[in-house]
Amino acid sequence: MVEYRTVFDAEVVFSNGGGLRTDGFRLDVPHPDVTDDEVAALLVRHLGLLMVGEVRITNRTVVEEPHKGGRGVTAPTGGGGRRVVELSHVITDGLVTLPGWPAPAISEWLTREASRSRYAPGVEFQVGRIDMIANTGTYVDTPSHRFADGPDLTGVPLDRLADLPGLVVRVPAGTRAVDRLMLAPYDVAGCAVLLHTGWDVHFGTDAYAAPDAPYLTGDGAQWLAESGAALVGIDSINIDDMTAAAAGQRPAHTGLLAAGVPIVEHLTGLDALPPTGFRFTAAPPRVAGMGTFPVRAFAVVDA
């Protein structure tokens, strides 16, 4: 579905005195023929402004661009159908997820040919085998990944991993640090908050581990935890800054996992999701003693 945003300048006059000016403001709109009056109402609602006396809209244009989310335009729901969106990378033999970390080795423990001697004529099976580290492909981090006494895959409640209301934060191109101010407009309580950076296009290449990979700041992680986010995901190589300047610090992991908020890293396909109006799942198997494990992450979107 084609989505639109409007770009405009605005002057807001408050009925109790004072005012506010914006230049080049961008806002989601429901259709390309939106009027100035409709844009004014959307702006007031989006910013949560009270006691507005007048809004003057100038220099307005409409562009074809995916919605970024907010209070003005809600995601479509209902319609009698749904679609399921794949958000996981495919795990293949030799896949490099994190440069320098071991790749998975996928083989057969029992081939179809060897199985024929075990079963009746015409009956055969194949049993595969995979040797891999837990941090492979798209995976979830639980608190025990960071803290020795934290819940592992068996201890994280299923309602923190499955059928969560989802929310996408569109990170502007070229932005590295997702901080508190970028997250502040969103109501994240109880939601799976997915940071859409677009960095997944580099997955499987040397560029994926480049120094300009986007990440969540420690301050941003603290805000998400304090605001009640149920889960946080990102489509970048790590939710933390991995550059040498960060010196091995992991404030985003630390802040979220200390608060019991699972983290899903190496997501993909977030561009196919609306800002809101979908359910998110990223549930791993119940393996005792493991702090991380690959997941089949997906979203169910109302059509």
Short mmCIF file of C-alpha atoms in Angstrom, two decimals:
data_model
loop_
_atom_site.label_atom_id
_atom_site.label_comp_id
_atom_site.label_asym_id
_atom_site.label_seq_id
_atom_site.Cartn_x
_atom_site.Cartn_y
_atom_site.Cartn_z
CA MET A 1 0.00 0.00 0.00
CA VAL A 2 1.34 3.43 -0.99
CA GLU A 3 1.83 5.77 1.98
CA TYR A 4 2.26 9.54 2.02
CA ARG A 5 3.83 12.21 4.18
CA THR A 6 3.55 15.97 3.98
CA VAL A 7 6.40 18.48 4.31
CA PHE A 8 5.50 21.97 5.49
CA ASP A 9 6.24 25.04 7.58
CA ALA A 10 3.87 25.89 10.41
CA GLU A 11 3.20 28.65 12.90
CA VAL A 12 1.21 27.70 16.00
CA VAL A 13 -0.43 30.41 18.11
CA PHE A 14 -1.60 29.42 21.59
CA SER A 15 -4.79 30.88 23.01
CA ASN A 16 -3.10 31.63 26.35
CA GLY A 17 -0.16 33.41 24.73
CA GLY A 18 3.06 32.37 23.04
CA GLY A 19 3.68 30.39 19.90
CA LEU A 20 5.70 27.74 18.09
CA ARG A 21 7.30 27.65 14.63
CA THR A 22 8.43 24.65 12.57
CA ASP A 23 10.33 24.59 9.28
CA GLY A 24 10.32 21.60 6.95
CA PHE A 25 8.26 19.48 9.34
CA ARG A 26 7.35 16.00 8.07
CA LEU A 27 4.14 14.27 9.08
CA ASP A 28 2.29 11.09 8.09
CA VAL A 29 -0.92 11.78 6.18
CA PRO A 30 -3.74 9.36 5.25
CA HIS A 31 -3.95 10.35 1.55
CA PRO A 32 -2.25 12.68 -0.97
CA ASP A 33 -5.19 15.13 -1.16
CA VAL A 34 -5.01 16.17 2.48
CA THR A 35 -5.94 19.82 3.15
CA ASP A 36 -4.17 22.47 5.22
CA ASP A 37 -6.88 22.23 7.88
CA GLU A 38 -6.39 18.45 8.10
CA VAL A 39 -2.63 18.87 8.38
CA ALA A 40 -3.10 21.46 11.14
CA ALA A 41 -5.27 19.02 13.11
CA LEU A 42 -2.80 16.18 12.56
CA LEU A 43 0.08 18.39 13.76
CA VAL A 44 -1.74 19.36 16.95
CA ARG A 45 -2.60 15.74 17.68
CA HIS A 46 0.87 14.44 16.80
CA LEU A 47 2.61 16.91 19.11
CA GLY A 48 -0.04 16.67 21.84
CA LEU A 49 -0.52 20.44 21.90
CA LEU A 50 -3.10 22.03 24.21
CA MET A 51 -4.87 25.42 24.09
CA VAL A 52 -4.07 26.01 20.41
CA GLY A 53 -5.72 29.12 19.03
CA GLU A 54 -4.55 29.00 15.41
CA VAL A 55 -2.28 26.98 13.11
CA ARG A 56 -0.96 28.53 9.88
CA ILE A 57 0.38 26.02 7.32
CA THR A 58 2.66 27.25 4.49
CA ASN A 59 5.03 25.85 1.84
CA ARG A 60 3.32 22.47 1.95
CA THR A 61 4.04 19.54 -0.36
CA VAL A 62 3.07 15.85 -0.27
CA VAL A 63 5.61 13.11 -0.90
CA GLU A 64 5.22 9.36 -1.41
CA GLU A 65 7.08 7.95 1.60
CA PRO A 66 6.50 5.18 4.17
CA HIS A 67 4.82 6.32 7.38
CA LYS A 68 7.12 6.85 10.35
CA GLY A 69 4.39 6.54 12.98
CA GLY A 70 2.98 8.90 15.58
CA ARG A 71 -0.33 10.04 17.02
CA GLY A 72 -1.74 11.59 13.87
CA VAL A 73 -2.36 8.65 11.54
CA THR A 74 -3.07 5.19 12.91
CA ALA A 75 -2.18 2.00 11.10
CA PRO A 76 -5.06 0.34 9.22
CA THR A 77 -6.68 -2.60 10.99
CA GLY A 78 -9.41 -5.07 10.20
CA GLY A 79 -10.54 -5.82 6.67
CA GLY A 80 -11.06 -9.54 7.19
CA GLY A 81 -7.55 -10.69 6.40
CA ARG A 82 -3.95 -10.66 7.49
CA ARG A 83 -0.42 -11.15 6.21
CA VAL A 84 2.59 -12.72 7.88
CA VAL A 85 5.93 -10.94 7.42
CA GLU A 86 9.22 -12.82 7.69
CA LEU A 87 11.77 -10.93 9.82
CA SER A 88 14.57 -13.52 10.13
CA HIS A 89 17.71 -14.19 8.12
CA VAL A 90 18.14 -17.66 6.63
CA ILE A 91 20.75 -19.78 8.45
CA THR A 92 22.91 -21.64 5.94
CA ASP A 93 26.04 -23.76 6.18
CA GLY A 94 28.99 -21.40 6.70
CA LEU A 95 26.86 -18.31 7.35
CA VAL A 96 28.84 -15.45 8.91
CA THR A 97 26.68 -13.53 11.39
CA LEU A 98 29.40 -11.84 13.45
CA PRO A 99 32.79 -11.53 11.68
CA GLY A 100 35.42 -13.64 13.45
CA TRP A 101 32.84 -15.82 15.22
CA PRO A 102 32.32 -19.47 14.18
CA ALA A 103 29.90 -20.16 11.35
CA PRO A 104 27.37 -22.99 11.52
CA ALA A 105 28.16 -26.39 9.99
CA ILE A 106 25.04 -28.08 8.62
CA SER A 107 25.24 -31.74 7.71
CA GLU A 108 23.30 -35.01 7.90
CA TRP A 109 23.33 -37.37 10.86
CA LEU A 110 21.19 -39.85 8.95
CA THR A 111 20.92 -39.74 5.17
CA ARG A 112 17.88 -40.92 3.24
CA GLU A 113 19.93 -43.65 1.65
CA ALA A 114 21.22 -44.95 5.00
CA SER A 115 17.72 -44.83 6.52
CA ARG A 116 16.26 -47.28 4.01
CA SER A 117 17.74 -50.27 5.84
CA ARG A 118 15.88 -49.23 9.02
CA TYR A 119 12.37 -49.03 7.57
CA ALA A 120 9.96 -50.87 5.36
CA PRO A 121 10.43 -50.78 1.58
CA GLY A 122 9.65 -47.32 0.18
CA VAL A 123 10.00 -45.62 3.58
CA GLU A 124 12.94 -43.26 4.17
CA PHE A 125 13.82 -40.33 6.40
CA GLN A 126 16.52 -37.70 6.72
CA VAL A 127 17.85 -36.43 10.05
CA GLY A 128 19.95 -33.29 9.89
CA ARG A 129 22.64 -32.04 12.19
CA ILE A 130 23.80 -28.51 12.90
CA ASP A 131 26.83 -27.43 14.92
CA MET A 132 26.73 -23.74 15.73
CA ILE A 133 27.18 -21.11 18.39
CA ALA A 134 24.00 -19.63 19.83
CA ASN A 135 24.63 -16.18 18.34
CA THR A 136 23.81 -17.20 14.77
CA GLY A 137 21.39 -15.58 12.33
CA THR A 138 18.51 -13.69 13.94
CA TYR A 139 18.60 -14.48 17.67
CA VAL A 140 17.22 -13.44 21.03
CA ASP A 141 19.29 -12.38 24.05
CA THR A 142 17.86 -13.19 27.48
CA PRO A 143 19.10 -11.75 30.80
CA SER A 144 21.43 -14.71 31.45
CA HIS A 145 23.41 -13.72 28.36
CA ARG A 146 24.66 -10.72 30.35
CA PHE A 147 24.06 -11.70 33.99
CA ALA A 148 25.01 -15.05 35.57
CA ASP A 149 21.88 -15.11 37.74
CA GLY A 150 19.48 -13.88 35.05
CA PRO A 151 16.68 -15.95 33.48
CA ASP A 152 17.74 -18.11 30.53
CA LEU A 153 15.68 -19.31 27.55
CA THR A 154 13.51 -21.37 29.88
CA GLY A 155 12.99 -18.55 32.38
CA VAL A 156 11.82 -15.68 30.18
CA PRO A 157 8.00 -15.57 30.15
CA LEU A 158 6.45 -16.49 26.81
CA ASP A 159 4.41 -13.28 26.84
CA ARG A 160 7.71 -11.40 26.49
CA LEU A 161 8.50 -13.24 23.26
CA ALA A 162 5.26 -14.08 21.44
CA ASP A 163 2.20 -12.26 20.11
CA LEU A 164 3.35 -8.84 21.32
CA PRO A 165 1.86 -5.60 19.98
CA GLY A 166 4.55 -4.25 17.69
CA LEU A 167 5.89 -0.76 17.09
CA VAL A 168 8.48 0.24 14.47
CA VAL A 169 10.83 3.18 15.04
CA ARG A 170 12.10 4.38 11.65
CA VAL A 171 15.68 5.56 12.12
CA PRO A 172 16.66 8.27 9.59
CA ALA A 173 19.29 7.22 7.05
CA GLY A 174 22.79 8.11 8.22
CA THR A 175 21.82 8.17 11.90
CA ARG A 176 24.03 5.98 14.10
CA ALA A 177 22.86 6.58 17.64
CA VAL A 178 19.23 5.94 18.56
CA ASP A 179 18.78 7.94 21.75
CA ARG A 180 16.10 8.96 24.21
CA LEU A 181 14.99 11.97 22.15
CA MET A 182 14.39 9.86 19.05
CA LEU A 183 12.29 7.41 21.07
CA ALA A 184 10.38 9.95 23.18
CA PRO A 185 7.40 10.40 20.78
CA TYR A 186 6.43 6.72 21.03
CA ASP A 187 4.15 4.97 23.51
CA VAL A 188 6.20 1.79 23.99
CA ALA A 189 4.57 0.28 27.09
CA GLY A 190 3.95 -3.45 26.57
CA CYS A 191 5.26 -3.36 23.00
CA ALA A 192 7.93 -5.08 20.98
CA VAL A 193 9.91 -2.00 19.89
CA LEU A 194 11.70 -2.68 16.59
CA LEU A 195 14.43 -0.26 15.48
CA HIS A 196 14.39 -0.08 11.69
CA THR A 197 17.80 1.21 10.60
CA GLY A 198 18.00 -0.46 7.18
CA TRP A 199 21.42 -1.88 8.07
CA ASP A 200 20.23 -5.43 7.28
CA VAL A 201 21.02 -4.79 3.60
CA HIS A 202 24.69 -5.34 4.55
CA PHE A 203 24.12 -8.69 6.31
CA GLY A 204 26.63 -11.30 5.15
CA THR A 205 29.10 -8.69 3.85
CA ASP A 206 32.14 -6.96 5.36
CA ALA A 207 30.14 -3.72 5.47
CA TYR A 208 27.82 -5.21 8.12
CA ALA A 209 30.54 -4.75 10.77
CA ALA A 210 31.55 -1.26 9.59
CA PRO A 211 32.15 1.43 12.24
CA ASP A 212 29.07 3.37 11.16
CA ALA A 213 26.62 0.60 12.06
CA PRO A 214 23.57 2.02 13.90
CA TYR A 215 22.98 1.21 17.57
CA LEU A 216 20.88 2.05 20.63
CA THR A 217 22.49 4.31 23.22
CA GLY A 218 22.56 3.45 26.90
CA ASP A 219 20.30 6.41 27.57
CA GLY A 220 17.85 5.20 24.95
CA ALA A 221 17.88 1.69 26.45
CA GLN A 222 17.21 3.10 29.91
CA TRP A 223 14.25 5.10 28.57
CA LEU A 224 12.78 2.02 26.87
CA ALA A 225 13.14 -0.06 30.04
CA GLU A 226 11.64 2.67 32.23
CA SER A 227 8.79 3.19 29.76
CA GLY A 228 7.77 -0.47 29.89
CA ALA A 229 8.94 -1.88 26.54
CA ALA A 230 8.35 -5.65 26.52
CA LEU A 231 11.06 -6.47 23.96
CA VAL A 232 13.50 -4.48 21.83
CA GLY A 233 14.81 -5.52 18.41
CA ILE A 234 17.16 -4.05 15.83
CA ASP A 235 18.19 -4.87 12.25
CA SER A 236 21.84 -3.93 12.83
CA ILE A 237 24.89 -6.03 13.79
CA ASN A 238 24.52 -5.24 17.48
CA ILE A 239 22.16 -3.23 19.64
CA ASP A 240 25.28 -1.65 21.20
CA ASP A 241 28.03 0.45 19.66
CA MET A 242 30.78 -2.00 18.56
CA THR A 243 33.45 0.51 17.57
CA ALA A 244 36.82 0.66 19.28
CA ALA A 245 35.76 3.97 20.82
CA ALA A 246 33.13 2.08 22.81
CA ALA A 247 35.93 0.00 24.40
CA GLY A 248 33.78 -3.09 24.90
CA GLN A 249 31.09 -1.33 26.87
CA ARG A 250 27.56 -2.67 26.36
CA PRO A 251 25.19 -0.19 28.02
CA ALA A 252 22.16 -1.12 25.88
CA HIS A 253 22.50 -4.84 26.63
CA THR A 254 23.13 -4.08 30.29
CA GLY A 255 20.20 -1.71 30.76
CA LEU A 256 17.61 -3.77 28.88
CA LEU A 257 18.58 -7.22 30.16
CA ALA A 258 18.88 -5.98 33.75
CA ALA A 259 15.26 -4.88 33.43
CA GLY A 260 14.22 -8.27 32.01
CA VAL A 261 13.67 -6.92 28.48
CA PRO A 262 14.68 -9.49 25.82
CA ILE A 263 16.71 -8.25 22.84
CA VAL A 264 16.39 -9.53 19.26
CA GLU A 265 19.36 -8.74 17.02
CA HIS A 266 19.93 -9.13 13.26
CA LEU A 267 16.33 -8.62 12.24
CA THR A 268 15.50 -8.07 8.58
CA GLY A 269 12.53 -6.96 6.51
CA LEU A 270 11.30 -4.26 8.89
CA ASP A 271 10.58 -2.01 5.90
CA ALA A 272 7.59 -4.28 5.13
CA LEU A 273 5.90 -3.44 8.44
CA PRO A 274 3.58 -0.53 9.23
CA PRO A 275 4.57 1.70 12.18
CA THR A 276 1.95 -0.02 14.39
CA GLY A 277 -0.97 -2.42 14.03
CA PHE A 278 0.85 -5.75 14.00
CA ARG A 279 1.79 -8.56 16.40
CA PHE A 280 5.42 -9.67 16.80
CA THR A 281 6.84 -13.07 17.75
CA ALA A 282 10.46 -14.20 18.25
CA ALA A 283 10.33 -17.32 20.41
CA PRO A 284 13.32 -19.68 20.83
CA PRO A 285 13.23 -23.33 21.96
CA ARG A 286 13.27 -23.98 25.72
CA VAL A 287 16.94 -24.92 26.13
CA ALA A 288 18.15 -24.86 29.73
CA GLY A 289 21.38 -23.02 30.45
CA MET A 290 21.38 -20.96 27.24
CA GLY A 291 21.23 -17.17 27.25
CA THR A 292 20.86 -16.69 23.49
CA PHE A 293 19.44 -18.71 20.60
CA PRO A 294 18.24 -18.25 17.00
CA VAL A 295 14.54 -17.43 16.53
CA ARG A 296 12.04 -17.41 13.69
CA ALA A 297 11.01 -13.79 14.04
CA PHE A 298 7.83 -12.74 12.26
CA ALA A 299 4.97 -10.28 12.38
CA VAL A 300 1.26 -10.75 11.76
CA VAL A 301 -0.21 -7.63 10.14
CA ASP A 302 -3.90 -6.87 9.77
CA ALA A 303 -4.71 -6.61 6.05
#
